[in-house]
Every structure is written in structure tokens, then in C-alpha cells.
CSV table of C-alpha atoms and ligand atoms in Angstrom, one decimal:
chain,number,residue,atom,x,y,z
A,5,MET,CA,88.2,-0.8,84.9
A,6,SER,CA,89.7,-4.0,83.9
A,7,SER,CA,93.3,-5.0,83.3
A,8,LEU,CA,94.8,-8.3,82.3
A,9,ILE,CA,98.5,-9.2,82.2
A,10,VAL,CA,99.7,-11.8,79.7
A,11,VAL,CA,103.0,-13.4,80.6
A,12,GLY,CA,105.1,-16.3,79.3
A,13,CYS,CA,105.5,-19.2,81.7
A,14,GLN,CA,108.4,-21.0,80.2
A,15,TRP,CA,111.5,-20.0,78.2
A,16,GLY,CA,109.7,-17.5,75.9
A,17,ASP,CA,108.1,-18.1,72.5
A,18,GLU,CA,105.0,-19.7,74.2
A,19,GLY,CA,102.7,-18.0,71.7
A,20,LYS,CA,102.2,-14.7,73.6
A,21,GLY,CA,101.8,-12.8,70.3
A,22,LYS,CA,99.0,-15.0,69.1
A,23,ILE,CA,97.2,-14.9,72.4
A,24,VAL,CA,97.5,-11.2,72.9
A,25,ASP,CA,96.3,-10.6,69.3
A,26,TYR,CA,93.3,-12.9,70.1
A,27,LEU,CA,92.5,-11.1,73.3
A,28,ALA,CA,93.2,-7.6,71.9
A,29,SER,CA,89.9,-7.7,70.0
A,30,GLN,CA,88.2,-7.2,73.4
A,31,ALA,CA,90.7,-4.6,74.8
A,32,ASP,CA,91.1,-0.9,74.4
A,33,TYR,CA,94.8,-0.6,75.1
A,34,VAL,CA,97.7,-3.0,74.6
A,35,THR,CA,100.9,-2.3,76.5
A,36,ARG,CA,104.4,-3.6,76.4
A,37,PHE,CA,106.1,-3.1,79.9
A,38,GLN,CA,109.5,-4.9,79.7
A,39,GLY,CA,112.1,-6.4,77.4
A,40,GLY,CA,113.0,-4.9,74.0
A,41,SER,CA,113.6,-6.0,70.5
A,42,ASN,CA,114.8,-9.4,71.8
A,43,ALA,CA,111.1,-10.3,71.6
A,44,GLY,CA,109.6,-11.8,68.5
A,45,HIS,CA,105.9,-12.1,68.7
A,46,THR,CA,104.2,-13.8,65.8
A,47,ILE,CA,100.7,-13.2,64.6
A,48,ASN,CA,99.1,-15.0,61.7
A,49,VAL,CA,96.1,-13.4,60.0
A,50,GLY,CA,94.9,-14.9,56.7
A,51,ASN,CA,98.0,-15.5,54.6
A,52,GLU,CA,100.0,-12.8,56.3
A,53,THR,CA,102.5,-13.4,59.1
A,54,TYR,CA,103.6,-10.5,61.3
A,55,LYS,CA,106.6,-10.8,63.6
A,56,LEU,CA,106.5,-7.9,66.1
A,57,ARG,CA,109.5,-7.0,68.2
A,58,LEU,CA,108.5,-3.7,69.9
A,59,LEU,CA,105.0,-2.8,68.9
A,60,PRO,CA,102.4,-4.4,71.1
A,61,SER,CA,100.4,-7.2,69.5
A,62,GLY,CA,97.2,-5.2,69.4
A,63,VAL,CA,98.3,-3.3,66.4
A,64,LEU,CA,96.3,-5.4,63.9
A,65,HIS,CA,93.1,-4.7,65.8
A,66,ARG,CA,94.0,-1.0,65.6
A,67,LYS,CA,94.0,-0.6,69.4
A,68,LYS,CA,95.7,2.1,71.4
A,69,LEU,CA,99.3,0.9,71.8
A,70,VAL,CA,101.6,1.8,74.7
A,71,ILE,CA,105.3,1.2,75.0
A,72,ALA,CA,105.9,1.9,78.6
A,73,ASN,CA,108.9,3.0,80.6
A,74,GLY,CA,110.2,-0.5,81.4
A,75,VAL,CA,110.8,-1.4,77.8
A,76,VAL,CA,114.2,-0.8,76.2
A,77,VAL,CA,113.6,0.7,72.8
A,78,ASP,CA,115.8,0.4,69.8
A,79,PRO,CA,114.6,3.4,67.8
A,80,ALA,CA,115.8,2.0,64.5
A,81,VAL,CA,113.7,-1.2,65.0
A,82,LEU,CA,110.7,0.7,66.2
A,83,LEU,CA,110.7,3.1,63.3
A,84,GLN,CA,111.1,0.3,60.9
A,85,GLU,CA,108.2,-1.6,62.5
A,86,ILE,CA,106.0,1.6,62.4
A,87,SER,CA,106.8,2.0,58.7
A,88,ASP,CA,106.1,-1.7,57.8
A,89,LEU,CA,102.9,-1.8,59.7
A,90,THR,CA,101.8,1.5,58.2
A,91,GLY,CA,102.6,0.1,54.8
A,92,HIS,CA,100.2,-2.8,55.5
A,93,GLY,CA,97.4,-0.4,56.5
A,94,TYR,CA,97.9,-0.6,60.2
A,95,ALA,CA,99.4,2.8,61.1
A,96,PRO,CA,99.9,2.4,64.9
A,97,ASP,CA,98.1,4.6,67.4
A,98,LEU,CA,101.1,4.6,69.7
A,99,ALA,CA,102.2,6.2,73.0
A,100,LEU,CA,105.9,5.8,73.6
A,101,SER,CA,107.1,6.5,77.2
A,102,ASP,CA,109.4,9.5,77.6
A,103,ARG,CA,111.1,7.5,80.3
A,104,ALA,CA,111.9,4.4,78.3
A,105,HIS,CA,115.6,3.8,77.8
A,106,VAL,CA,117.0,3.5,74.2
A,107,THR,CA,119.2,0.9,72.8
A,108,LEU,CA,122.0,2.3,70.6
A,109,SER,CA,124.7,0.8,68.4
A,110,TYR,CA,127.3,0.7,71.2
A,111,HIS,CA,124.9,-1.5,73.2
A,112,GLN,CA,124.9,-4.1,70.4
A,113,MET,CA,128.7,-3.9,70.2
A,114,LEU,CA,129.0,-4.5,73.9
A,115,ASP,CA,126.4,-7.4,73.8
A,116,ALA,CA,128.6,-9.2,71.2
A,117,ALA,CA,131.8,-8.4,73.1
A,118,GLU,CA,130.4,-9.6,76.5
A,119,GLU,CA,129.1,-12.8,75.0
A,120,LYS,CA,132.5,-13.6,73.5
A,121,PHE,CA,134.2,-12.8,76.8
A,122,LYS,CA,131.8,-14.9,78.9
A,123,GLY,CA,132.5,-18.1,76.9
A,124,ALA,CA,130.8,-21.1,78.5
A,125,LEU,CA,128.8,-18.7,80.8
A,126,ARG,CA,127.3,-16.8,77.8
A,127,SER,CA,123.5,-17.0,77.5
A,128,GLY,CA,123.4,-17.0,73.8
A,129,THR,CA,121.7,-13.6,73.7
A,130,THR,CA,119.8,-12.3,70.7
A,131,LEU,CA,122.7,-9.7,70.3
A,132,ARG,CA,120.2,-6.9,70.2
A,133,GLY,CA,121.9,-4.9,73.0
A,134,ILE,CA,119.3,-5.7,75.7
A,135,GLY,CA,121.7,-6.5,78.6
A,136,PRO,CA,124.0,-3.5,78.0
A,137,THR,CA,120.9,-1.1,77.8
A,138,TYR,CA,119.5,-2.3,81.1
A,139,THR,CA,123.0,-2.2,82.6
A,140,ASP,CA,123.3,1.5,81.5
A,141,LYS,CA,119.8,2.2,83.0
A,142,VAL,CA,120.8,0.8,86.4
A,143,ALA,CA,124.3,2.3,86.3
A,144,ARG,CA,122.7,5.7,85.4
A,145,TYR,CA,124.5,6.1,82.1
A,146,GLY,CA,121.2,5.5,80.1
A,147,ILE,CA,119.8,7.6,77.4
A,148,ARG,CA,116.0,7.9,77.6
A,149,VAL,CA,113.4,8.7,75.0
A,150,CYS,CA,113.0,12.3,76.4
A,151,ASP,CA,116.8,12.8,75.9
A,152,LEU,CA,116.3,12.3,72.1
A,153,LEU,CA,114.2,15.4,72.1
A,154,ASP,CA,116.9,17.6,73.9
A,155,ALA,CA,120.0,18.2,71.8
A,156,GLU,CA,122.0,19.6,74.6
A,157,THR,CA,121.5,16.8,77.1
A,158,LEU,CA,121.9,14.3,74.3
A,159,LYS,CA,125.3,15.7,73.3
A,160,GLN,CA,126.5,15.8,76.9
A,161,LYS,CA,125.5,12.1,77.5
A,162,LEU,CA,126.7,10.8,74.1
A,163,THR,CA,130.1,12.4,74.5
A,164,GLN,CA,130.6,10.8,77.9
A,165,ASN,CA,129.2,7.4,76.8
A,166,SER,CA,131.2,7.3,73.6
A,167,ILE,CA,134.5,7.7,75.4
A,168,LEU,CA,133.5,5.2,78.1
A,169,LYS,CA,132.1,2.5,75.8
A,170,GLN,CA,135.1,2.8,73.4
A,171,LYS,CA,137.5,2.3,76.3
A,172,ILE,CA,135.6,-0.7,77.5
A,173,LEU,CA,135.3,-2.2,74.0
A,174,THR,CA,139.0,-1.7,73.1
A,175,SER,CA,140.8,-2.1,76.4
A,176,VAL,CA,138.6,-4.6,78.3
A,177,TYR,CA,137.2,-6.7,75.5
A,178,GLU,CA,139.9,-6.2,72.8
A,179,SER,CA,137.2,-5.5,70.3
A,180,ASP,CA,137.7,-3.8,66.9
A,181,SER,CA,134.3,-2.1,67.1
A,182,ARG,CA,134.3,1.7,66.8
A,183,VAL,CA,131.9,4.1,68.5
A,184,ASP,CA,131.4,7.2,66.3
A,185,GLU,CA,130.1,10.0,68.5
A,186,ARG,CA,129.2,12.4,65.6
A,187,GLN,CA,127.2,9.7,63.8
A,188,LEU,CA,125.5,8.7,67.0
A,189,LEU,CA,124.4,12.3,67.7
A,190,ASP,CA,123.1,12.8,64.2
A,191,THR,CA,121.2,9.5,64.3
A,192,CYS,CA,119.8,10.2,67.8
A,193,LEU,CA,118.6,13.6,66.7
A,194,ARG,CA,116.8,12.1,63.7
A,195,PHE,CA,115.3,9.4,66.0
A,196,GLY,CA,114.0,12.1,68.3
A,197,LYS,CA,112.4,14.0,65.4
A,198,GLU,CA,110.7,10.9,64.0
A,199,LEU,CA,109.5,9.6,67.3
A,200,GLN,CA,108.5,12.9,68.8
A,201,PRO,CA,104.8,12.6,67.8
A,202,TYR,CA,104.4,9.4,69.8
A,203,VAL,CA,106.2,10.5,73.0
A,204,ALA,CA,104.0,10.7,76.1
A,205,ASP,CA,104.0,10.1,79.9
A,206,THR,CA,102.5,6.7,79.5
A,207,SER,CA,101.9,6.2,83.3
A,208,ILE,CA,99.4,9.0,83.0
A,209,VAL,CA,98.0,7.6,79.7
A,210,LEU,CA,97.4,4.2,81.4
A,211,SER,CA,96.1,5.6,84.6
A,212,ASN,CA,93.5,7.8,82.8
A,213,ALA,CA,92.5,4.8,80.6
A,214,LEU,CA,91.8,2.7,83.7
A,215,ASP,CA,90.0,5.6,85.4
A,216,ASN,CA,87.8,5.9,82.4
A,217,GLY,CA,86.8,2.2,82.5
A,218,LYS,CA,88.9,1.1,79.6
A,219,ARG,CA,90.2,-2.4,79.2
A,220,VAL,CA,94.0,-2.6,79.3
A,221,LEU,CA,96.0,-5.6,78.2
A,222,PHE,CA,99.6,-5.9,79.3
A,223,GLU,CA,101.8,-7.9,77.0
A,224,GLY,CA,104.8,-9.7,78.5
A,225,ALA,CA,107.9,-10.6,76.6
A,226,GLN,CA,110.2,-13.5,77.1
A,227,GLY,CA,109.1,-15.9,79.9
A,228,LEU,CA,109.4,-16.9,83.5
A,229,MET,CA,112.6,-19.0,83.1
A,230,LEU,CA,114.4,-16.0,81.5
A,231,ASP,CA,113.4,-13.6,84.4
A,232,VAL,CA,116.6,-12.0,85.8
A,233,ASP,CA,115.5,-12.8,89.4
A,234,HIS,CA,113.2,-15.8,89.2
A,235,GLY,CA,114.6,-17.5,86.1
A,236,LEU,CA,117.8,-19.5,85.6
A,237,TYR,CA,120.5,-16.9,86.3
A,238,PRO,CA,122.7,-16.0,84.4
A,239,PHE,CA,121.1,-17.7,81.4
A,240,GLY,CA,118.1,-15.5,81.1
A,241,THR,CA,117.5,-12.0,79.9
A,242,SER,CA,118.1,-8.7,81.8
A,243,SER,CA,114.6,-7.7,82.7
A,244,ASN,CA,111.9,-9.0,85.1
A,245,THR,CA,109.5,-10.9,82.9
A,246,VAL,CA,107.0,-11.7,85.7
A,247,ALA,CA,103.6,-10.0,86.2
A,248,GLY,CA,104.9,-7.8,89.0
A,249,ALA,CA,107.1,-6.0,86.5
A,250,VAL,CA,103.9,-4.3,85.1
A,251,CYS,CA,103.9,-2.0,88.2
A,252,THR,CA,107.4,-0.7,87.7
A,253,GLY,CA,107.5,-1.1,84.0
A,254,ALA,CA,104.3,0.7,83.3
A,255,GLY,CA,103.9,3.0,86.3
A,256,ILE,CA,100.7,1.6,87.7
A,257,GLY,CA,100.1,0.4,91.2
A,258,PRO,CA,99.4,-3.3,92.2
A,259,GLY,CA,95.8,-2.4,93.0
A,260,ARG,CA,95.0,-1.8,89.4
A,261,ILE,CA,95.8,-5.3,88.3
A,262,ASN,CA,92.8,-7.5,87.9
A,263,GLY,CA,94.0,-10.7,86.4
A,264,VAL,CA,97.1,-12.5,85.1
A,265,LEU,CA,97.0,-15.0,82.2
A,266,GLY,CA,100.0,-17.3,81.7
A,267,VAL,CA,100.8,-18.6,78.3
A,268,VAL,CA,102.0,-22.2,78.3
A,269,LYS,CA,103.2,-24.1,75.3
A,270,ALA,CA,102.1,-27.7,75.5
A,271,TYR,CA,105.8,-28.7,75.4
A,272,THR,CA,109.1,-26.9,76.1
A,273,SER,CA,111.2,-24.9,73.7
A,274,ARG,CA,114.4,-23.0,74.4
A,275,VAL,CA,116.4,-20.7,72.1
A,276,GLY,CA,119.8,-19.9,73.5
A,277,ALA,CA,122.2,-21.5,76.1
A,278,GLY,CA,121.8,-23.0,79.5
A,279,PRO,CA,120.4,-26.3,81.0
A,280,VAL,CA,116.8,-27.3,80.3
A,281,PRO,CA,115.9,-30.4,82.4
A,282,THR,CA,113.3,-31.8,80.0
A,283,GLU,CA,115.2,-31.2,76.8
A,284,LEU,CA,115.0,-34.1,74.4
A,285,THR,CA,118.2,-34.5,72.4
A,286,ASP,CA,116.8,-37.6,70.7
A,287,GLU,CA,114.6,-38.2,67.7
A,288,ILE,CA,111.5,-37.1,69.6
A,289,GLY,CA,113.1,-33.7,70.3
A,290,SER,CA,114.0,-33.3,66.6
A,291,ARG,CA,110.4,-34.2,65.5
A,292,LEU,CA,109.0,-31.7,68.0
A,293,GLN,CA,111.3,-29.0,66.6
A,294,GLU,CA,110.4,-29.8,63.0
A,295,LYS,CA,106.7,-30.3,63.5
A,296,GLY,CA,106.5,-27.2,65.7
A,297,LYS,CA,108.6,-25.1,63.2
A,298,GLU,CA,110.7,-24.1,66.3
A,299,PHE,CA,113.1,-21.6,64.9
A,300,GLY,CA,113.9,-18.3,66.8
A,301,THR,CA,111.7,-15.5,65.6
A,302,VAL,CA,114.5,-12.9,66.0
A,303,THR,CA,117.6,-14.8,65.3
A,304,GLY,CA,116.4,-17.8,63.3
A,305,ARG,CA,118.2,-20.2,65.6
A,306,ARG,CA,116.8,-23.7,66.1
A,307,ARG,CA,114.9,-24.0,69.3
A,308,ARG,CA,115.8,-26.9,71.6
A,309,CYS,CA,112.6,-28.9,72.5
A,310,GLY,CA,111.5,-31.2,75.3
A,311,TRP,CA,108.5,-32.2,77.4
A,312,VAL,CA,106.5,-29.8,79.5
A,313,ASP,CA,108.1,-29.0,82.9
A,314,ALA,CA,105.5,-28.7,85.6
A,315,VAL,CA,108.1,-27.7,88.2
A,316,ALA,CA,108.7,-24.5,86.1
A,317,LEU,CA,104.9,-24.1,85.7
A,318,ARG,CA,104.3,-24.2,89.4
A,319,LEU,CA,106.9,-21.5,89.9
A,320,ALA,CA,105.2,-19.5,87.2
A,321,VAL,CA,101.9,-19.9,89.0
A,322,ARG,CA,103.4,-18.8,92.3
A,323,VAL,CA,105.4,-15.7,91.3
A,324,ASN,CA,102.8,-14.4,88.8
A,325,SER,CA,99.6,-15.2,90.7
A,326,LEU,CA,98.2,-16.7,87.6
A,327,SER,CA,94.4,-16.6,87.4
A,328,THR,CA,94.2,-18.3,84.0
A,329,MET,CA,96.4,-20.2,81.5
A,330,ALA,CA,96.3,-20.2,77.7
A,331,LEU,CA,97.7,-23.5,76.5
A,332,THR,CA,99.2,-23.3,73.0
A,333,LYS,CA,100.4,-25.8,70.4
A,334,VAL,CA,98.2,-28.7,71.4
A,335,ASP,CA,97.9,-29.5,67.7
A,336,THR,CA,101.7,-29.8,67.5
A,337,LEU,CA,101.8,-32.5,70.2
A,338,GLY,CA,99.4,-34.6,68.1
A,339,GLY,CA,101.0,-37.9,67.0
A,340,PHE,CA,103.4,-38.2,69.9
A,341,SER,CA,102.6,-41.0,72.4
A,342,PRO,CA,103.2,-41.4,75.2
A,343,ILE,CA,103.5,-37.8,76.2
A,344,LYS,CA,105.4,-36.9,79.3
A,345,ILE,CA,105.0,-34.3,82.0
A,346,CYS,CA,107.9,-33.5,84.3
A,347,VAL,CA,106.4,-33.4,87.8
A,348,GLU,CA,109.5,-33.3,90.0
A,349,TYR,CA,113.2,-33.4,89.7
A,350,GLU,CA,115.7,-35.9,91.1
A,351,LEU,CA,118.8,-34.3,92.5
A,352,ASP,CA,121.6,-36.4,94.1
A,353,GLY,CA,119.2,-39.2,94.8
A,354,ARG,CA,116.5,-36.9,96.4
A,355,ARG,CA,113.1,-35.9,94.9
A,356,ILE,CA,112.6,-32.1,94.8
A,357,THR,CA,109.6,-30.2,93.8
A,358,GLU,CA,111.1,-26.7,93.5
A,359,GLN,CA,113.9,-25.2,91.5
A,360,PRO,CA,117.3,-24.9,93.1
A,361,ALA,CA,118.9,-21.5,92.8
A,362,ALA,CA,122.4,-22.8,92.2
A,363,LEU,CA,123.3,-23.4,88.6
A,364,ARG,CA,125.4,-26.5,89.3
A,365,GLU,CA,122.5,-28.1,91.2
A,366,TYR,CA,120.0,-27.1,88.5
A,367,SER,CA,122.2,-28.6,85.8
A,368,ASN,CA,122.2,-31.9,87.7
A,369,CYS,CA,118.4,-32.1,88.1
A,370,LYS,CA,116.9,-35.1,86.3
A,371,PRO,CA,113.2,-34.9,85.3
A,372,VAL,CA,110.8,-37.3,87.0
A,373,TYR,CA,108.0,-38.0,84.5
A,374,GLU,CA,104.4,-38.9,84.5
A,375,GLU,CA,103.2,-40.5,81.2
A,376,MET,CA,100.0,-39.9,79.4
A,377,GLU,CA,98.5,-41.3,76.2
A,378,GLY,CA,98.9,-39.1,73.2
A,379,TRP,CA,96.3,-38.0,70.6
A,380,PRO,CA,96.3,-38.3,66.9
A,381,ASP,CA,98.2,-36.1,64.5
A,382,LEU,CA,95.5,-34.2,62.6
A,383,PRO,CA,95.7,-31.8,59.7
A,384,PRO,CA,95.2,-28.0,60.4
A,385,SER,CA,91.7,-28.1,58.8
A,386,ASP,CA,90.6,-30.7,61.4
A,387,TRP,CA,92.0,-28.6,64.2
A,388,ALA,CA,90.2,-25.6,62.8
A,389,SER,CA,86.9,-27.4,62.9
A,390,ILE,CA,87.5,-28.7,66.4
A,391,ALA,CA,88.2,-25.1,67.4
A,392,LYS,CA,84.8,-24.1,65.9
A,393,LYS,CA,82.9,-26.9,67.7
A,394,GLY,CA,84.6,-26.2,71.1
A,395,TYR,CA,86.4,-27.9,73.9
A,396,SER,CA,84.4,-31.1,74.1
A,397,SER,CA,85.3,-32.0,70.5
A,398,LEU,CA,89.0,-32.2,71.3
A,399,PRO,CA,90.4,-35.7,71.3
A,400,THR,CA,89.8,-37.3,74.7
A,401,GLN,CA,93.5,-37.8,75.4
A,402,ALA,CA,94.1,-34.1,74.7
A,403,ARG,CA,91.5,-33.1,77.2
A,404,SER,CA,93.0,-35.5,79.8
A,405,TYR,CA,96.4,-33.9,79.2
A,406,ILE,CA,95.0,-30.3,79.6
A,407,GLU,CA,93.0,-31.3,82.7
A,408,ARG,CA,96.1,-33.0,84.3
A,409,LEU,CA,98.0,-29.7,83.8
A,410,GLU,CA,95.2,-27.8,85.4
A,411,GLU,CA,95.2,-30.2,88.3
A,412,ILE,CA,99.0,-29.9,88.8
A,413,THR,CA,99.0,-26.1,88.5
A,414,LYS,CA,95.6,-25.5,90.1
A,415,VAL,CA,94.9,-22.9,87.4
A,416,PRO,CA,92.2,-23.2,84.8
A,417,ALA,CA,93.3,-23.3,81.1
A,418,LYS,CA,90.5,-21.1,79.7
A,419,ILE,CA,92.1,-20.8,76.3
A,420,ILE,CA,93.3,-23.7,74.2
A,421,SER,CA,95.2,-22.9,71.0
A,422,VAL,CA,95.3,-25.6,68.3
A,423,GLY,CA,96.9,-23.8,65.4
A,424,GLU,CA,98.7,-20.6,64.3
A,425,ALA,CA,95.6,-18.9,63.0
A,426,ARG,CA,93.4,-16.6,65.1
A,427,ASN,CA,90.4,-18.8,64.7
A,428,ALA,CA,92.3,-22.0,65.7
A,429,THR,CA,91.5,-21.0,69.3
A,430,ILE,CA,89.1,-22.5,71.8
A,431,HIS,CA,87.7,-20.1,74.4
A,432,ARG,CA,86.4,-22.2,77.3
A,433,SER,CA,85.3,-19.3,79.5
A,434,GLU,CA,85.8,-15.6,80.1
A,435,VAL,CA,89.3,-14.5,80.9
A,436,TRP,CA,88.7,-10.8,81.4
A,437,PRO,CA,88.2,-10.1,85.1
A,438,GLY,CA,85.2,-8.2,86.4
B,512,GDP,P1,105.9,-15.5,71.5
B,512,GDP,O1,107.3,-15.0,71.5
B,512,GDP,O2,105.5,-16.0,72.8
B,512,GDP,O3,104.9,-14.5,70.9
B,512,GDP,O4,105.9,-16.8,70.5
B,512,GDP,P2,106.6,-16.8,69.0
B,512,GDP,O5,105.7,-16.0,68.1
B,512,GDP,O6,108.0,-16.5,69.1
B,512,GDP,O7,106.5,-18.3,68.7
B,512,GDP,C1,105.3,-19.1,68.7
B,512,GDP,C2,105.1,-19.7,67.4
B,512,GDP,O8,104.1,-20.7,67.5
B,512,GDP,C3,104.7,-18.8,66.3
B,512,GDP,O9,105.2,-19.2,65.1
B,512,GDP,C4,103.2,-18.9,66.3
B,512,GDP,O10,102.6,-18.6,65.1
B,512,GDP,C5,103.0,-20.3,66.6
B,512,GDP,N1,101.8,-20.7,67.3
B,512,GDP,C6,101.2,-20.1,68.4
B,512,GDP,N2,100.2,-20.8,68.9
B,512,GDP,C7,100.2,-22.0,68.1
B,512,GDP,C8,99.4,-23.1,68.1
B,512,GDP,O11,98.5,-23.3,69.0
B,512,GDP,N3,99.6,-24.1,67.2
B,512,GDP,C9,100.6,-24.0,66.3
B,512,GDP,N4,100.8,-25.0,65.4
B,512,GDP,N5,101.4,-22.9,66.2
B,512,GDP,C10,101.2,-21.9,67.2
B,513,IMO,P1,109.9,-13.7,73.2
B,513,IMO,O1,109.2,-12.4,73.8
B,513,IMO,C1,112.9,-16.7,73.6
B,513,IMO,C2,116.8,-15.5,75.3
B,513,IMO,C3,118.0,-15.5,74.4
B,513,IMO,C4,119.1,-15.7,75.5
B,513,IMO,C5,118.6,-15.0,76.7
B,513,IMO,C6,119.2,-13.6,76.8
B,513,IMO,O2,109.8,-13.8,71.8
B,513,IMO,O3,109.3,-14.8,74.0
B,513,IMO,P2,118.9,-11.3,75.5
B,513,IMO,O4,119.0,-10.9,74.1
B,513,IMO,O5,117.5,-11.0,76.1
B,513,IMO,O6,120.0,-10.7,76.4
B,513,IMO,O7,119.1,-12.9,75.6
B,513,IMO,O8,117.2,-14.9,76.6
B,513,IMO,N1,115.6,-14.7,74.8
B,513,IMO,C7,114.5,-15.2,74.4
B,513,IMO,N2,114.2,-16.5,74.1
B,513,IMO,N3,112.0,-15.8,73.4
B,513,IMO,C8,112.3,-14.5,73.6
B,513,IMO,O9,111.4,-13.5,73.6
B,513,IMO,C9,113.6,-14.2,74.1
B,513,IMO,N4,114.3,-13.0,74.4
B,513,IMO,C10,115.5,-13.4,74.9
B,513,IMO,O10,117.9,-16.5,73.5
B,513,IMO,O11,119.2,-17.1,75.8
B,514,MG,MG1,109.1,-15.1,70.4
């Protein structure tokens, strides 16, 4: 058996979709285990661009796909994605967990109302109802995929939830949004009917797959700094985005995990609110944003850009037990010189090497940089031919940058991505364990 977890090591959008698609050719199963349709994972194949929000990024290789219990599933988004992909000739071979919680319209209403109420403490969510769905799960108000198949349970839960959510929306948040119980029931029954062929106990599906020697890839969404425990609370998302979340989110034990690959963008990007120590609010930041086409996949918002933050990367290495890194967007950094790496923070005149928990302290952290010489800006065709020739044909300065990041993190960067396309990828050595 062999299992490999892919996680984001920064603020999301590191290029997980591209890397998972790349690795999926060598996998049998690709599994999402946390997050929901807040994710936007981009895959470029030929002239086509696919932006996946719930379906695992193995769909274009026609692999077995699993949406496990830890994911919050918006059935409308999932059904639309299934229909779009089927229309492109990629009908998904999907197992959807009967235990996954579903995101309904009242979750999105609450997401908007909560953000408005929070004001300066809002995290600039994707407004997809992610936080309220996880809140319901933990508070035990949640509706699960299995409930969509049981009209009686569904009715009982929806009646209670409609009354409660309407009260909260109207009386607490002074929102005009209306929860329509009848419509919710009809919609949920339709969702149940349409999703029924995919519903399974995915913990058993995955366990059997591993018992039978299959290769299973776990696809993380978001990134370390958005993790609800280890990221920058309260500016992150509502799930655990770290590798450990695979155990609870997919129902497999820690002993079945063989390797963890962290995806690291060669610089930092952040969509949404909250402090980012290495953010560049100057012309360099704007150039990175434009050159990297850094717009949110889900919301279209401009991503804030800055230098790579090795303090965050070291945290990612520690909490995820990273065995390998995939470094993306090395091509985008071409033409910037010098390039900076944040190695420590300065806080109240002291040098610190770890992230403080308190938001006020984190907001006051100033990056301490190391500088490195940059490499030339090259056209995509040059990067494609470099990818073909291999690691040694990368510009010397790019190799020095990669090797410095390896030295700081003590993790080998076995995959280097130098473009959006599948083949703009350098595979330095085997990433699959065993
Ligand atoms: P994800 O959420 O981690 O899957 O990342 P997104 O798909 O939201 O954002 C990453 C963006 O960078 C997408 O538009 C990718 O096509 C693109 N991308 C990924 N790797 C590279 C790379 O090495 N070079 C360039 N230029 N673009 C890349
Ligand atoms: P992928 O998987 C980047 C951010 C939002 C917001 C915060 C909370 O594509 O990397 P939420 O809607 O989850 O309650 O929003 O988290 N966020 C992401 N940022 N990439 C993502 O996913 C994200 N998913 C959520 O912008 O700041
Ligand atoms: Mg994304």
C-alpha cells in the first residue's frame, strides 16, 4: 500500500490542483478530506482550464475519486461540477461519504451575515457557507449526506433548522434573508435522488483500497496558515488543513499514511483579510500579482502578494511532518532581483523564529530578510524546454534559491513547477513512498 498526502503550506492557492493532477497519473484513488467549495483548484490541460471546487483533482486522469466525511459538500456545486466534467468527457467515478455534512442556502446567508457583523475581525470569507456548515457539524445541527436519502429525518431536521436559522438571521444579525423550509425540503430531496448513486461509506472504500495495495492520494484544500488550530486565528478557514486531518476527515488511522508532500509557492499570496508579514504593498507586490495572475479562483478577488515566509514554512514542516516539497511558480519569480526570503521576525526589538499565537503580536511582526540574486524572466516556451531537460538546466540562481529553501526547511523539493501546464514540471526524484 502507498498513501501520499498533499497539503498547502502557505495561505492556499499554492498550486495544489496542478500538483495533484500531475501526481494523479501514478495514483489509483484521489481523495478530498476537508474544506468544501471554498477551494478552487486549477488544472491546465492543453487549451482547457478546469477549476475544481469539490471534485478531487484526479478527475482528468479518470481515477477513482473520493469525497470523504471531513469535507463539507454543497450539493448544488457538486452536481454542477459532475455535469460540467461529464460534458467534457470526464464522467467522475465518485464515492461520496454518507457522513459528509452538506452546505445549504441558510449557511451562505449566515456566512454573509456573520462577516458583516464581525466588521474588522472578518476574515473575508469566500461566502460559500463553509464556517456555518462546520459550526452546525460541531453543534450537532448538521445535515449529512445520508440524511438527504431519508425524507423523514430530513424533514425533522430542516423544520428545526429553518426556525432556528431564521431567528438568528432576523433577530441577531438583522438580516433580510428568508429561509424557506418547503423549498429547502424539495431541493434536498432532489439532491438526495441525484447524489444517491455516489453515496458510500468512504472509510471502508479507502481502507479496502489500501488493503489491496492501491495508491491513494489525499488532496488538501486551503493551506497551513488558514488552519483553524495552527493558522492565524481567526483569519483562516473553519477546518484543519494539516496532514493530520486526513485521519479524521477520511476515516483512516495514522499508520496508513506513508508520506506528506507540501506544496509551496515560490512567493506568498493571500486572498482575504488578516496580516501577512511579508506582504508587499509596493510596485514589486503589484508586479508579482499581475505576472502571477493572482486572482482568487472562487471569488475573483485580487490576491495580495509578497516574499516567501520561511517562518510559516518551518511551521508547515513541523505540523505536517513533510517528507517532500513541490515548489511552484518558479517561472513567475523570474525577472525579480534581488529575491527575498523571510527567515525570522522582529517583534518589539527581539528576533523570533516561531509564530506568536496572539493576533496583536503577529500583526506587529516585521520580516527579517535574506537576499538572493534573481534569475531572468523567460517566456513559457523556454520554461517548458527547461522542464524537459531537467533540474540542472534551471538558471543557476533559481537552483540556489530552491536549495536555500531546502536548507532552511530541511525538506527536499522533489518537484519544481515552472508553468501552469502539466509538462512544465520537473520531477527530481520519486515522491511516492515505498
Ligand atoms: P490551488 O488552490 O492550490 O490548487 O491553487 P490555484 O489553482 O487556486 O492557484 C494556483 C494558480 O497558479 C493556478 O492558476 C495555476 O494554474 C497556476 N500555477 C500552478 N503552478 C504554476 C507554476 O509553476 N507556474 C505558473 N506560472 N502558474 C502556476
Ligand atoms: P484553495 O483550496 C485561498 C480563505 C478566504 C478567507 C478565509 C476563510 O483554493 O487553496 P472560508 O470561505 O473558508 O470561510 O474563508 O480563508 N480561503 C482561501 N484562500 N485558497 C483557498 O482554497 C481558500 N479557502 C478559503 O479567503 O480569508
Ligand atoms: Mg485555489
